[in-house]
C-alpha positions as a printed Julia matrix, in Angstrom:
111×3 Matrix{Float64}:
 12.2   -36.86   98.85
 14.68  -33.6    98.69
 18.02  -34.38   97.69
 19.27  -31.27  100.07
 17.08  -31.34  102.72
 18.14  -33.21  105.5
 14.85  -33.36  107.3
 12.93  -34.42  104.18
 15.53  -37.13  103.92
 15.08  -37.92  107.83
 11.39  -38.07  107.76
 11.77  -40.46  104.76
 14.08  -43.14  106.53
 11.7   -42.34  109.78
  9.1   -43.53  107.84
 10.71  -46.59  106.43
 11.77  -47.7   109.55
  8.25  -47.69  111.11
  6.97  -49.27  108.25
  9.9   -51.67  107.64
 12.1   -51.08  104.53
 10.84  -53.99  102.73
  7.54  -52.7   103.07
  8.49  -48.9   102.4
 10.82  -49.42   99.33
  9.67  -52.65   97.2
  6.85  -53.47   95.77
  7.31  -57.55   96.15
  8.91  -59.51   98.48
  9.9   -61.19   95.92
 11.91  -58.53   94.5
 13.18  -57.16   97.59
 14.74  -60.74   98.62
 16.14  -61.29   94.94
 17.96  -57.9    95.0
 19.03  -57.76   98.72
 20.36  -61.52   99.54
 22.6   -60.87   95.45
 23.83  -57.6    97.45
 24.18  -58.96  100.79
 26.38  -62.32   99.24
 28.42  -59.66   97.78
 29.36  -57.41  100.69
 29.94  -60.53  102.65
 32.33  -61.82  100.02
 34.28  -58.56  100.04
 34.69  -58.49  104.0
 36.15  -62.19  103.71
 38.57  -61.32  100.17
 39.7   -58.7   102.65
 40.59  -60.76  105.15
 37.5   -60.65  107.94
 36.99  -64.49  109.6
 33.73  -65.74  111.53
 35.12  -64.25  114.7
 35.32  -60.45  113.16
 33.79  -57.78  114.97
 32.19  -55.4   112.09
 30.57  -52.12  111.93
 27.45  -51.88  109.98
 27.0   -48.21  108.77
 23.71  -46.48  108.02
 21.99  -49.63  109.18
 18.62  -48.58  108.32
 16.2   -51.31  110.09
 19.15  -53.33  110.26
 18.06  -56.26  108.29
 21.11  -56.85  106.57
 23.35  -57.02  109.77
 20.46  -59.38  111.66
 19.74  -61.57  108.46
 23.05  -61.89  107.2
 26.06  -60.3   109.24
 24.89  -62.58  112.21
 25.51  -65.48  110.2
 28.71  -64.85  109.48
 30.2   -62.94  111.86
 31.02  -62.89  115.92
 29.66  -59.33  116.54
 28.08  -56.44  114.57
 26.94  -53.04  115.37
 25.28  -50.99  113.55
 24.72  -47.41  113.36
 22.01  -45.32  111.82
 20.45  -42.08  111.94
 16.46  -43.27  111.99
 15.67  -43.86  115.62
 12.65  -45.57  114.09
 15.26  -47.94  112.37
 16.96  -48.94  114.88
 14.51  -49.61  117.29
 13.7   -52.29  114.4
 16.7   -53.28  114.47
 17.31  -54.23  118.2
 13.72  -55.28  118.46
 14.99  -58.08  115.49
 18.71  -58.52  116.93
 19.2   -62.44  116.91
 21.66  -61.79  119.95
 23.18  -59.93  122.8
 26.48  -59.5   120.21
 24.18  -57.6   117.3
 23.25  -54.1   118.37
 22.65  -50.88  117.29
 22.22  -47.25  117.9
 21.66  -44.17  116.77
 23.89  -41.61  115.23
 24.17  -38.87  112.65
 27.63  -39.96  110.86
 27.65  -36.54  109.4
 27.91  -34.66  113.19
């Protein structure tokens, strides 16, 4: 993947968000859930030492296939929405959405 070409990178995350990210980026489940739920209980440690509560409203950026806002967010939190630039992602995404309150859409953050 080209570091400065935007389409290169777009096709990429396309991609991955067909074929989910697990899929596209490890090569065992095993792996991906080791490395992603240690990341995921860290992020979600942060937003509470900074003073988010079950009933915070948060804003998942660059989403991807929005696994982590759907696997984990949702646990924790009232609402989530997420934001990503692979319409093939989040499609995933709101196809997986637990609930109404856990959405997402597409965006490019850099526009």
């Amino acid at each position: 993947m080209s570091q400065t070409d935007p389409y290169a990178q777009k096709a990429y995350w396309e991609r991955a968000g067909r074929e989910g990210y697990t899929n596209f980026m490890y090569s065992s489940g095993d792996v991906e859930e080791h490395v992603t739920r240690r990341m995921w209980s860290i992020a979600v440690d942060i937003g509470y030492r900074l003073g988010l509560d079950p009933q915070a409203h948060v804003l998942d950026l660059g989403c991807g296939d929005g696994a982590f806002a759907n696997r984990m967010l949702a646990q924790h939190f009232r609402a989530v929405d997420g934001v990503d630039f692979a319409e093939a992602g989040v499609r995933r995404a709101n196809a997986e959405s637990p609930r109404p309150d856990i959405r997402f859409n597409v965006a490019d953050l850099t526009q």
